[in-house]
PDB file of C-alpha atoms (C1' of nucleotides) in Angstrom:
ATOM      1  CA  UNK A   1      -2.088 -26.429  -5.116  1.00 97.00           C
ATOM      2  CA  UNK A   2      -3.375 -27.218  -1.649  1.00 98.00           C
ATOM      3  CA  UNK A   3      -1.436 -30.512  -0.043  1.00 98.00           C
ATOM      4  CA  UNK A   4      -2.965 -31.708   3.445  1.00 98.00           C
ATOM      5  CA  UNK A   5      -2.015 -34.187   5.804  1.00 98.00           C
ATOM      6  CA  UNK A   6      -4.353 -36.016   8.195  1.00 98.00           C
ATOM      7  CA  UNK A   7      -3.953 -38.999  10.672  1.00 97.00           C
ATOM      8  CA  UNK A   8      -7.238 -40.077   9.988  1.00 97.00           C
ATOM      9  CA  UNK A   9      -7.834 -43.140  12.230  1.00 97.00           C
ATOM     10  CA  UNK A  10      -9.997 -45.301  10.305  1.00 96.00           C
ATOM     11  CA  UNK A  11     -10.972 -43.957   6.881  1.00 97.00           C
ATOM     12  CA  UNK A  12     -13.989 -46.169   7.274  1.00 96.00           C
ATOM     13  CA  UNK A  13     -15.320 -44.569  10.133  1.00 95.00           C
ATOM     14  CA  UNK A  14     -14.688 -41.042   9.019  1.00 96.00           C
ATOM     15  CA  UNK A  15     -14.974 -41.152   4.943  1.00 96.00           C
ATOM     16  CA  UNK A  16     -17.873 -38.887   4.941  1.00 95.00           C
ATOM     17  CA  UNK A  17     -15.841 -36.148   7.302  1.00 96.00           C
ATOM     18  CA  UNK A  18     -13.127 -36.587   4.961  1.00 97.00           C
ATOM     19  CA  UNK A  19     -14.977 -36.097   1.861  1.00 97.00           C
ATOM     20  CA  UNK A  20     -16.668 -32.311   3.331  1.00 97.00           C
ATOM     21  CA  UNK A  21     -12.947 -32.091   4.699  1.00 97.00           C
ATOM     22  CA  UNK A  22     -11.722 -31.988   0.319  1.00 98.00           C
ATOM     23  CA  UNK A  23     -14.792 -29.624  -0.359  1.00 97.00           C
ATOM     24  CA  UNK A  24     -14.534 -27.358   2.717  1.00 97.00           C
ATOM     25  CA  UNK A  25     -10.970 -26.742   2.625  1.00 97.00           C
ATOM     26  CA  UNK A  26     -10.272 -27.113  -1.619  1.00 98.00           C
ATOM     27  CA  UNK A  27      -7.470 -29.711  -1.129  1.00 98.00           C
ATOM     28  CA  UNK A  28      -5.619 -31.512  -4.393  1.00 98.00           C
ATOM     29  CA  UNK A  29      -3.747 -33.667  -2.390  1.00 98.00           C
ATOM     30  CA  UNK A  30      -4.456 -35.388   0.705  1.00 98.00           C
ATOM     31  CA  UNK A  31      -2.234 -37.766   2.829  1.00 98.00           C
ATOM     32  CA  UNK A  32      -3.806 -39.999   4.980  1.00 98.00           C
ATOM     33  CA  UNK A  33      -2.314 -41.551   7.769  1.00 97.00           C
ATOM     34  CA  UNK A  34      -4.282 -44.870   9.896  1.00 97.00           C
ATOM     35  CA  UNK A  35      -6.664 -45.558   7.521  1.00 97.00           C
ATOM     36  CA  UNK A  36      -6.799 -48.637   9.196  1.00 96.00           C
ATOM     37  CA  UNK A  37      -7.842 -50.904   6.603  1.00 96.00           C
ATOM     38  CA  UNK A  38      -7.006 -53.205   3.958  1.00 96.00           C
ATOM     39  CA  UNK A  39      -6.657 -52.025   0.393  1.00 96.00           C
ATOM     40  CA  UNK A  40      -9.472 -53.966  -0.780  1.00 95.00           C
ATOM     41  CA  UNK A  41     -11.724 -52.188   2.041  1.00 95.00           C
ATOM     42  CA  UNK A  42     -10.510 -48.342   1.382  1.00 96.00           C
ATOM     43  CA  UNK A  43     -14.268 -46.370   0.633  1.00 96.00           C
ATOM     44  CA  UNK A  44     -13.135 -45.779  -3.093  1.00 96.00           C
ATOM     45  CA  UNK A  45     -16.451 -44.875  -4.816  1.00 95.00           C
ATOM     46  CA  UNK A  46     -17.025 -41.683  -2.928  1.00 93.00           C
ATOM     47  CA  UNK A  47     -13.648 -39.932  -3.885  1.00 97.00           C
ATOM     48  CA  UNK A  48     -13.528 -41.287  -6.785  1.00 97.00           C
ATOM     49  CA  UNK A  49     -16.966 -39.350  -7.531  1.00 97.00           C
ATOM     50  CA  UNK A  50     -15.942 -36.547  -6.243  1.00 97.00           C
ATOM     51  CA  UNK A  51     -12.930 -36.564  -8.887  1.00 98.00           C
ATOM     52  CA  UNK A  52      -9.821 -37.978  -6.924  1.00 98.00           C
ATOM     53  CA  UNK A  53      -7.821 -40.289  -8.168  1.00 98.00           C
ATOM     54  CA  UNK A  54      -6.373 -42.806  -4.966  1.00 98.00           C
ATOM     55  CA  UNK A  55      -3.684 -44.874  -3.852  1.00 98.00           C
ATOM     56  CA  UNK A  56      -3.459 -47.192  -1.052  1.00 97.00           C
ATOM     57  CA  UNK A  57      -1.665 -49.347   0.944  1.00 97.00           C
ATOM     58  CA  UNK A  58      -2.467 -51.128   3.512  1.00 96.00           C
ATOM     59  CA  UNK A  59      -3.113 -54.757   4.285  1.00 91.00           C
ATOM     60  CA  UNK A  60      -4.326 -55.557   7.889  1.00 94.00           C
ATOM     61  CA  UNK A  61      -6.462 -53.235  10.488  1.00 94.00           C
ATOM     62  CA  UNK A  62      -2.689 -51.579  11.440  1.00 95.00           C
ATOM     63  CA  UNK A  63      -1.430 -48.887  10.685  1.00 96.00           C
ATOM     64  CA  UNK A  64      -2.342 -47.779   6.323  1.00 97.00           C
ATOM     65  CA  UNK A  65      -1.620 -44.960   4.584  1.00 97.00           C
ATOM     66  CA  UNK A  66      -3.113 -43.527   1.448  1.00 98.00           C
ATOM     67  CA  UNK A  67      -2.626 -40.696  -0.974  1.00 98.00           C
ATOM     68  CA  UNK A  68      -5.670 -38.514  -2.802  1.00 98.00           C
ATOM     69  CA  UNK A  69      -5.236 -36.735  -5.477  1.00 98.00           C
ATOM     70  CA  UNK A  70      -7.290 -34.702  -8.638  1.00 98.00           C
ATOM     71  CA  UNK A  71      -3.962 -33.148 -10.056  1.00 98.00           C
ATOM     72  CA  UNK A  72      -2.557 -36.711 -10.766  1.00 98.00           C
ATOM     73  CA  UNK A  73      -0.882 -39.302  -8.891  1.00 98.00           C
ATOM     74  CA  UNK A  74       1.734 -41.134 -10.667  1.00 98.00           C
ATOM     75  CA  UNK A  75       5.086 -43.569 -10.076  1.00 98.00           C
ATOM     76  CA  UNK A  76       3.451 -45.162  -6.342  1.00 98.00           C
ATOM     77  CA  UNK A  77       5.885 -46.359  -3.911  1.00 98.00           C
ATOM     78  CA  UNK A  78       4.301 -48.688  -1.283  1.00 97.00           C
ATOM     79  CA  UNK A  79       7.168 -48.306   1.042  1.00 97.00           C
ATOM     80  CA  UNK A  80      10.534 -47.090   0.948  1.00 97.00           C
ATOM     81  CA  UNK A  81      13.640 -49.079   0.319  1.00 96.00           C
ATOM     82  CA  UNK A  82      15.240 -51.228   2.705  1.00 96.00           C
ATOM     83  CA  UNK A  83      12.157 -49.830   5.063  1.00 97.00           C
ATOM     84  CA  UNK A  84      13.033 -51.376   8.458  1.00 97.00           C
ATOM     85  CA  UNK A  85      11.127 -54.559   9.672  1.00 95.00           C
ATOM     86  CA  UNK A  86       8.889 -54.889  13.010  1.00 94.00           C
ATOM     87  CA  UNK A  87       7.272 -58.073  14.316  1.00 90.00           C
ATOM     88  CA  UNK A  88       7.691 -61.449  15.555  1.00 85.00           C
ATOM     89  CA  UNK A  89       8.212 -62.158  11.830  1.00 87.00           C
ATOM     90  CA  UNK A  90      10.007 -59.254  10.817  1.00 91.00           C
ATOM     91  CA  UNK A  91       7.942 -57.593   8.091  1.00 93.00           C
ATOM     92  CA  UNK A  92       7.472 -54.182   6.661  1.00 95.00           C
ATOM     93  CA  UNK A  93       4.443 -52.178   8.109  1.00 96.00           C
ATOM     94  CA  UNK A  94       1.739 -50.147   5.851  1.00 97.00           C
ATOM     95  CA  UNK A  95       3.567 -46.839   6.979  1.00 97.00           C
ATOM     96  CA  UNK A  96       5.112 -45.084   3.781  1.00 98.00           C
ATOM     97  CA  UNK A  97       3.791 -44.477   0.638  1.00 98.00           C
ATOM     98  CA  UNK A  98       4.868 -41.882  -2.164  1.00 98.00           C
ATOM     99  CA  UNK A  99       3.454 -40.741  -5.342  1.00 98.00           C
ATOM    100  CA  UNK A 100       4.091 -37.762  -8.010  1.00 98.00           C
ATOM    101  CA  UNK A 101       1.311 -35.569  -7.602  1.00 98.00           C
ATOM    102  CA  UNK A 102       1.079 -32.024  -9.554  1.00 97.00           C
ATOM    103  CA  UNK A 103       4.844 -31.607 -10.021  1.00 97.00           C
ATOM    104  CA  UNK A 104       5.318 -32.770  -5.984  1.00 98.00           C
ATOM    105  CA  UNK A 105       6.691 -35.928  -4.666  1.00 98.00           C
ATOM    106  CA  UNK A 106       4.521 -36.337  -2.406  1.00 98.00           C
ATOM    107  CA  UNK A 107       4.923 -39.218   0.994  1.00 98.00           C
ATOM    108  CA  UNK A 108       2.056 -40.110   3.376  1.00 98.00           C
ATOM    109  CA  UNK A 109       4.226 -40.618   6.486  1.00 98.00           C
ATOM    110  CA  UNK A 110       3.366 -42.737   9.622  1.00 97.00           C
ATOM    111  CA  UNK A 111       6.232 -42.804  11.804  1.00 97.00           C
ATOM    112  CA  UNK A 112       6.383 -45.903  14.518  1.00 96.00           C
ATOM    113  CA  UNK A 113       5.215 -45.132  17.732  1.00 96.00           C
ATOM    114  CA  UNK A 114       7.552 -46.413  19.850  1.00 95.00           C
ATOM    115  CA  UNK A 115       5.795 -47.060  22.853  1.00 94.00           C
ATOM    116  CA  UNK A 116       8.295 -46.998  25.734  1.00 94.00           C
ATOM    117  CA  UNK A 117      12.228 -46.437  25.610  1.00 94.00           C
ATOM    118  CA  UNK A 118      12.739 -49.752  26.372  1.00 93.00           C
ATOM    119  CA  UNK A 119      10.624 -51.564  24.058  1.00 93.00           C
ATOM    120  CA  UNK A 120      12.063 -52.665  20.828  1.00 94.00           C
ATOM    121  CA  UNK A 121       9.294 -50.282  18.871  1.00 95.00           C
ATOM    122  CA  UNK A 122      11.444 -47.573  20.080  1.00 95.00           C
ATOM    123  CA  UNK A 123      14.611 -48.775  18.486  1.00 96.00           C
ATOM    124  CA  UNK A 124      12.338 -49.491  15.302  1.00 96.00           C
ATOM    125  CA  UNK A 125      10.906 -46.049  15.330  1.00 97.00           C
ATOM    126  CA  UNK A 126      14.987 -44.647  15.680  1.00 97.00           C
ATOM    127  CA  UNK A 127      16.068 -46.642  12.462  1.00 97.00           C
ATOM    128  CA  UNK A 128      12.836 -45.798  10.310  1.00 97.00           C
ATOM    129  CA  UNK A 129      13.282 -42.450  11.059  1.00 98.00           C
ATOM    130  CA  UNK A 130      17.198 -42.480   9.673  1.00 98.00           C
ATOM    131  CA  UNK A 131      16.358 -45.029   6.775  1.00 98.00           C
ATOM    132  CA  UNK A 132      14.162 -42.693   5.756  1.00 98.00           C
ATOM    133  CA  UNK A 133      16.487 -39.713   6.194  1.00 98.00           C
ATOM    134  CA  UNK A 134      18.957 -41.539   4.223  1.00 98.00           C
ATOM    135  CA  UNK A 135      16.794 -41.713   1.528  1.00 98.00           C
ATOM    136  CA  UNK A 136      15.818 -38.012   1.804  1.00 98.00           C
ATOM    137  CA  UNK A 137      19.313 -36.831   1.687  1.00 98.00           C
ATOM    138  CA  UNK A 138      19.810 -39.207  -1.743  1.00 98.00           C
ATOM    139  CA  UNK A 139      16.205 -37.668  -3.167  1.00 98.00           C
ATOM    140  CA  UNK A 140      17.852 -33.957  -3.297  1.00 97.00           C
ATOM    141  CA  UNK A 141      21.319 -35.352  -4.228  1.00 97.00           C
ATOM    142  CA  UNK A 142      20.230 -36.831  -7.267  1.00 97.00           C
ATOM    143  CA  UNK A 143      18.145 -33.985  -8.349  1.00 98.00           C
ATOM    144  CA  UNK A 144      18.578 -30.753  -6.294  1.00 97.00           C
ATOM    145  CA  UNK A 145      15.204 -29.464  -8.522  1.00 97.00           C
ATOM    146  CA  UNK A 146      13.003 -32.126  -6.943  1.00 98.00           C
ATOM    147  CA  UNK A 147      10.349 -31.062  -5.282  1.00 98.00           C
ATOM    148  CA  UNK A 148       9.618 -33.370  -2.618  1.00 98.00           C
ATOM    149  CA  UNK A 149       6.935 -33.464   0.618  1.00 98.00           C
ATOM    150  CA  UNK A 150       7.411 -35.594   3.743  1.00 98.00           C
ATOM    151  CA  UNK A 151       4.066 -35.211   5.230  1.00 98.00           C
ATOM    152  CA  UNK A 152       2.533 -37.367   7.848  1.00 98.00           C
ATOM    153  CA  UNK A 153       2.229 -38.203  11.671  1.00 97.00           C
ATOM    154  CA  UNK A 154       6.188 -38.099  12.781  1.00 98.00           C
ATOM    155  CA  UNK A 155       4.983 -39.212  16.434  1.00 97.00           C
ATOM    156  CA  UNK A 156       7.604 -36.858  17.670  1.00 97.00           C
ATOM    157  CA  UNK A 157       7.027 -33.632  19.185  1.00 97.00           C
ATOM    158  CA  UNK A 158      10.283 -31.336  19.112  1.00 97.00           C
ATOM    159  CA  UNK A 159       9.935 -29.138  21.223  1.00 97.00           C
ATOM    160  CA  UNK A 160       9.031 -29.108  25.312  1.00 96.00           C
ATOM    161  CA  UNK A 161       6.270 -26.570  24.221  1.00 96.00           C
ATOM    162  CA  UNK A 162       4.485 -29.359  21.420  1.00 97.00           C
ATOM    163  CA  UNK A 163       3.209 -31.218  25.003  1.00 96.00           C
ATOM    164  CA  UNK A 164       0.774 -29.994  26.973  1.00 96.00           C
ATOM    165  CA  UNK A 165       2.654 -30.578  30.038  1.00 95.00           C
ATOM    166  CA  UNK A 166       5.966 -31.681  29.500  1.00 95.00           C
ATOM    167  CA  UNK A 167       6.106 -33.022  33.352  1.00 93.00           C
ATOM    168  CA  UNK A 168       3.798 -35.634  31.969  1.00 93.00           C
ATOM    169  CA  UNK A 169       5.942 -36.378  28.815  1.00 94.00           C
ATOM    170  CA  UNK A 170       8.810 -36.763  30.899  1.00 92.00           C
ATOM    171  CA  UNK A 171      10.817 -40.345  30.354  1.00 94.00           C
ATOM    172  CA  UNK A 172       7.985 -41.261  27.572  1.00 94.00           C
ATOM    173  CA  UNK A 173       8.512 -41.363  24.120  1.00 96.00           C
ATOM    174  CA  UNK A 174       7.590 -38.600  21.514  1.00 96.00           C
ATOM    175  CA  UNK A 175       9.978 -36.173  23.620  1.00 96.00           C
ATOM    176  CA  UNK A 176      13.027 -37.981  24.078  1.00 96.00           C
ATOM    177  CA  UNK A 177      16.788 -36.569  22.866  1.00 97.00           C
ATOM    178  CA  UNK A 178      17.165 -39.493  20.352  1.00 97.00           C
ATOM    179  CA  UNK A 179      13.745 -38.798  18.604  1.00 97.00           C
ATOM    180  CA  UNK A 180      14.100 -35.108  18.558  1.00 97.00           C
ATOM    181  CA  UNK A 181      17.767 -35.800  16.764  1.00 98.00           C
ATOM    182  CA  UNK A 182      16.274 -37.801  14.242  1.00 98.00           C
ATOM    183  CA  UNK A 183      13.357 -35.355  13.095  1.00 98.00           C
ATOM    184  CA  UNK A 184      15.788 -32.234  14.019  1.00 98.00           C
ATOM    185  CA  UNK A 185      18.323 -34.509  11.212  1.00 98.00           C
ATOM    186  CA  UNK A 186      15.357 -33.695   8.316  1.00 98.00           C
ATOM    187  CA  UNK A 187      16.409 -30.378   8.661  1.00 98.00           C
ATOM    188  CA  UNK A 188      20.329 -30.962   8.616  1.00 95.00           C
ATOM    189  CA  UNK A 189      19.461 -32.204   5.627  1.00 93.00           C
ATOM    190  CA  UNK A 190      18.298 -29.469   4.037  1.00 97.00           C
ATOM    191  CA  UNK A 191      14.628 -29.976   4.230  1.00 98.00           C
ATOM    192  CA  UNK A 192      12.350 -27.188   6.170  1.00 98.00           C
ATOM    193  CA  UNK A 193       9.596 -28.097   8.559  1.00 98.00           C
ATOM    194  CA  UNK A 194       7.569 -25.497   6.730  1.00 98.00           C
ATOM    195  CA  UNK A 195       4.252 -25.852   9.646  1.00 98.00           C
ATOM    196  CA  UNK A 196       6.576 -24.090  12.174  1.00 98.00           C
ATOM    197  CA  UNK A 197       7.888 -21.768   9.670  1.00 98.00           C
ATOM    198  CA  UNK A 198       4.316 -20.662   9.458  1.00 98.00           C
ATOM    199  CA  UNK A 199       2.817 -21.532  12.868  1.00 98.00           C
ATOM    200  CA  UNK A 200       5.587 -20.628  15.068  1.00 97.00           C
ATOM    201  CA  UNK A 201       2.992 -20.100  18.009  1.00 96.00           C
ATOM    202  CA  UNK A 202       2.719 -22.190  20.764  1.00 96.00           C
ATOM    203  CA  UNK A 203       0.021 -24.639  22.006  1.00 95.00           C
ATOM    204  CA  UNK A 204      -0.710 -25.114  18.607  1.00 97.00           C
ATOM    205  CA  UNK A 205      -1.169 -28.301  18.876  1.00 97.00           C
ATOM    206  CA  UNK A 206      -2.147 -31.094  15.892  1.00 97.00           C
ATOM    207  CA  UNK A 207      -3.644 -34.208  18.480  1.00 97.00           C
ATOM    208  CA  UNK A 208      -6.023 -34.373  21.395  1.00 97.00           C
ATOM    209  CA  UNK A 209      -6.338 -37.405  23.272  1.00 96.00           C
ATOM    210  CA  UNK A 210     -10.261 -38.255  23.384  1.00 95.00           C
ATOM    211  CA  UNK A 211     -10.200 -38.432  27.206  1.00 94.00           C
ATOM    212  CA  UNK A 212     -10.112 -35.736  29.864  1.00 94.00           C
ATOM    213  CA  UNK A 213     -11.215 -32.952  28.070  1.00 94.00           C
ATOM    214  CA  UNK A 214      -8.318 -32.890  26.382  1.00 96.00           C
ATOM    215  CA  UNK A 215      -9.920 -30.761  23.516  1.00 96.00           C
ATOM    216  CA  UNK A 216     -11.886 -28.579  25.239  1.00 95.00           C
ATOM    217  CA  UNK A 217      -8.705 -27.559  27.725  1.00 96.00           C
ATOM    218  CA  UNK A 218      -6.169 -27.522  24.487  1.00 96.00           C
ATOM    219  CA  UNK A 219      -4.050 -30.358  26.507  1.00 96.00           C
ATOM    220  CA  UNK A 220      -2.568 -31.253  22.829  1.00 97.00           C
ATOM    221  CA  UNK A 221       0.999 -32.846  20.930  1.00 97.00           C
ATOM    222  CA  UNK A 222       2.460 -31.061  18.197  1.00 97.00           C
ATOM    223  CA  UNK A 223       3.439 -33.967  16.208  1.00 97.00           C
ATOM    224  CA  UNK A 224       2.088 -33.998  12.490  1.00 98.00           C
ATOM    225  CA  UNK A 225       4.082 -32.128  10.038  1.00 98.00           C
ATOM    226  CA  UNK A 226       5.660 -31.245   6.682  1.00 98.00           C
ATOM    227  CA  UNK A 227       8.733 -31.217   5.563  1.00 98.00           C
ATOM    228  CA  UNK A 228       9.929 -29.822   2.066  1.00 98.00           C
ATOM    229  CA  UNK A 229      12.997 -30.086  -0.081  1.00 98.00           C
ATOM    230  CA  UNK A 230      15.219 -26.937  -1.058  1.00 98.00           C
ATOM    231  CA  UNK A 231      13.297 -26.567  -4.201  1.00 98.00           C
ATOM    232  CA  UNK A 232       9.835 -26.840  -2.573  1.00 98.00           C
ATOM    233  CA  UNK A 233      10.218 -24.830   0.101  1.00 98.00           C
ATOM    234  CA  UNK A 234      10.577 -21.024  -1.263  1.00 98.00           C
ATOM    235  CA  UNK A 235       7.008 -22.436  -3.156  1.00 98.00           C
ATOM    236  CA  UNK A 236       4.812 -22.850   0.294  1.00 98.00           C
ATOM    237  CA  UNK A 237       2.563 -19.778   0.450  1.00 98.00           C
ATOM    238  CA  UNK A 238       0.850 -20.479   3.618  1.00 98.00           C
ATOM    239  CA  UNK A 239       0.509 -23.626   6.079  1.00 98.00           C
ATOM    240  CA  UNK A 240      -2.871 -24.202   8.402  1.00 98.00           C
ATOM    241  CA  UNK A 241      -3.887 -26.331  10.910  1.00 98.00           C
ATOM    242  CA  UNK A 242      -7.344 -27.023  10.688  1.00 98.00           C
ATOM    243  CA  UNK A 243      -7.962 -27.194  14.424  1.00 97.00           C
ATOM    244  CA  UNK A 244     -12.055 -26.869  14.000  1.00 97.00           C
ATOM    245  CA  UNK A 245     -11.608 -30.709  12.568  1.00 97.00           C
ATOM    246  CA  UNK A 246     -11.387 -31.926  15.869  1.00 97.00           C
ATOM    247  CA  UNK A 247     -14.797 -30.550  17.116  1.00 96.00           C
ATOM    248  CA  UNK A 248     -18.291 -32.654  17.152  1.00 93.00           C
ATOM    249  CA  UNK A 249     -18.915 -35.942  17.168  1.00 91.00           C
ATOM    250  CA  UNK A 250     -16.621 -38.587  15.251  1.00 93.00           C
ATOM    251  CA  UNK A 251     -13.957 -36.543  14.934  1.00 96.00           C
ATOM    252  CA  UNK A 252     -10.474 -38.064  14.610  1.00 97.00           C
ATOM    253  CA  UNK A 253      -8.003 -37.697  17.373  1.00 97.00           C
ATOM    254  CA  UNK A 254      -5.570 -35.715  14.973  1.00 97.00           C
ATOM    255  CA  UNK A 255      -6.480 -32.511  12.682  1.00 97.00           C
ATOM    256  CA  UNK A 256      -5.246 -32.161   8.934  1.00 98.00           C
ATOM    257  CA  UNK A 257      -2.232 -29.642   8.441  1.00 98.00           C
ATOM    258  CA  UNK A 258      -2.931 -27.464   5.414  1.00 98.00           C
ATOM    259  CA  UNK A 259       0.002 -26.535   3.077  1.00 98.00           C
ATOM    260  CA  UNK A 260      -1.236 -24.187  -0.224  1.00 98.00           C
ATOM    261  CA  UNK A 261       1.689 -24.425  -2.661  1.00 98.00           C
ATOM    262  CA  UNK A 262       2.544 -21.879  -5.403  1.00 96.00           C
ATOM    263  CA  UNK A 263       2.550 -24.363  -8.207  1.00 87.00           C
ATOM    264  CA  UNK A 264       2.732 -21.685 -11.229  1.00 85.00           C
ATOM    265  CA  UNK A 265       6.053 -22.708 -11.437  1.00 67.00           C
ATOM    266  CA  UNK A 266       5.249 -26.515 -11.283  1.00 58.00           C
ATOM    267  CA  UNK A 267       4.642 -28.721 -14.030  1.00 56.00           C
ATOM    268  CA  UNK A 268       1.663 -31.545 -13.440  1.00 50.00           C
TER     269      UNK A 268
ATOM    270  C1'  DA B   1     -20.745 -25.639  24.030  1.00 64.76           C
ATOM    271  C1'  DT B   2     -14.825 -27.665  21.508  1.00 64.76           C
ATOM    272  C1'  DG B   3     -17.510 -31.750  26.651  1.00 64.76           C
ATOM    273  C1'  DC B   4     -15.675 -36.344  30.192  1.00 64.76           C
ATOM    274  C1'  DC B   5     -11.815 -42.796  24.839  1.00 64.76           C
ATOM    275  C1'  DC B   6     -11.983 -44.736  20.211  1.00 64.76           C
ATOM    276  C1'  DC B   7     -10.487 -47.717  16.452  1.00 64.76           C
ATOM    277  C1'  DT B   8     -10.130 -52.669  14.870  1.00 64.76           C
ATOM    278  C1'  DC B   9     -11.630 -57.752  14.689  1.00 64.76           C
ATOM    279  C1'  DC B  10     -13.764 -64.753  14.026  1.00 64.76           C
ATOM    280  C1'  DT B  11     -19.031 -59.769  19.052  1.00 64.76           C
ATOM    281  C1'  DA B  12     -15.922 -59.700  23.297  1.00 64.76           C
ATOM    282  C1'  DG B  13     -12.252 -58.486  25.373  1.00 64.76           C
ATOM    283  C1'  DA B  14      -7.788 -57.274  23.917  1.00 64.76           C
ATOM    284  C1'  DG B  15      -4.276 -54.751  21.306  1.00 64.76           C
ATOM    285  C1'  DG B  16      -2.864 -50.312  19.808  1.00 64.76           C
ATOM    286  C1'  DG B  17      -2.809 -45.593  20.122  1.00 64.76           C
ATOM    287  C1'  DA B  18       0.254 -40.868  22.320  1.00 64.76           C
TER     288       DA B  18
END
DNA sequence: ATGCCCCTCCTAGAGGGA
């Protein structure tokens, strides 16, 4: 089974890359992240046609995340419990959403931004980031066989080598201690961050800002990923990043992360 | 050329992105 992961921004804009993204690459399962539209407005027909079955969710032109799939996509989760609250009137954001998928429990991830240390998304981003830990840790408890994948944009990069220039990163978000802990605390969990266990190059980056030639000079952010359970892990043959996404005209600002999973051992 | 910001929405300037 191939699983890929892909901060799309705006799946209006870019349904027709996606749709030669499924054929060119053979993916089952796609995660989108920013599809920046309401559920009502999501370009169904076309992947439907081209034999994926879809969930959404999403309700404003925020955030939105979605989940393809042609090797079934059962028991959807818009959100996860107790998922902490932004806004004026606190409400839960179109950031999470899970569904079985080919044996996988598979979540479309868009972790909170977070802005600037001191702004109150920051502190949001912190406890979204351990809700959903908490949750993780309960997921394996409960069944140590489950085979679960946290996929998405984590809008942290770990390490002082997933920035371009770290002297630029410096006293911003994405690279602060506090954010590292809580993607680093994934792994305490037992879950593996399976792109680096495959990719453990640097400069191999996942986003390019669209200004100054950021793609041209490879002035990225390693910040989408995928982490796996204890049972899903030992499964991942290979992991990509599909870095030629980002070329030409219209491309998104992020490129899709590959993961082909042995799933001879995986019941649909 | 991988090429000098892009998406959204009460269409026009602002909010959000990283």
């Amino acid at each position: 089974m191939r699983l890929a992961t892909w901060n799309i921004n705006s799946i209006r804009a870019r349904a027709d890359r996606a749709l030669a993204f499924l054929e060119r690459e053979d993916i089952d399962v796609l995660a989108l992240q920013e599809t920046k539209c309401k559920d009502a407005q999501f370009p169904r027909e076309a992947f439907e046609a081209a034999g994926y079955e879809i969930a959404t969710f999403g309700f404003s032109q925020w955030n939105g995340v979605a989940i393809l799939s042609r090797v079934g996509l059962d028991d959807v989760e818009p959100g996860f419990l107790e998922q902490p609250q932004f806004g004026e009137v606190p409400a839960v954001e179109a950031r999470a959403l899970g569904a079985t998928c080919g044996g996988v429990r598979v979540w479309s991830l868009y972790v909170p931004h977070g802005r600037a240390l001191d702004n109150p998304h920051y502190a949001y981003k912190l406890a979204w980031l351990e809700r959903l830990r908490q949750h993780a840790v309960d997921w394996v408890a409960a069944d140590p066989a489950a085979k679960v994948a946290l996929v998405g944009d984590w809008n942290v990069a770990p390490r002082d080598t997933d920035v371009w220039d770290m002297a630029v990163f410096e006293g911003q978000t994405h690279v602060s201690e506090p954010e590292r802990a809580a993607f680093a605390a994934f792994a305490d969990a037992g879950y593996t961050e399976v792109s680096r266990e495959f990719i453990p190059d640097e400069r191999k980056y996942t986003y390019w800002d669209y200004q100054q030639l950021r793609f041209p000079k490879n002035e990225g952010l390693r910040i989408d990923f995928a982490y796996t359970s204890p049972a899903l892990t030992p499964l991942v043959r290979g992991v990509t990043i599909d870095r030629d996404e980002r070329k030409g005209k219209g491309a998104s600002d992020h490129v899709p992360v590959i993961l082909e999973i042995d799933d001879s051992q995986v019941s649909a």
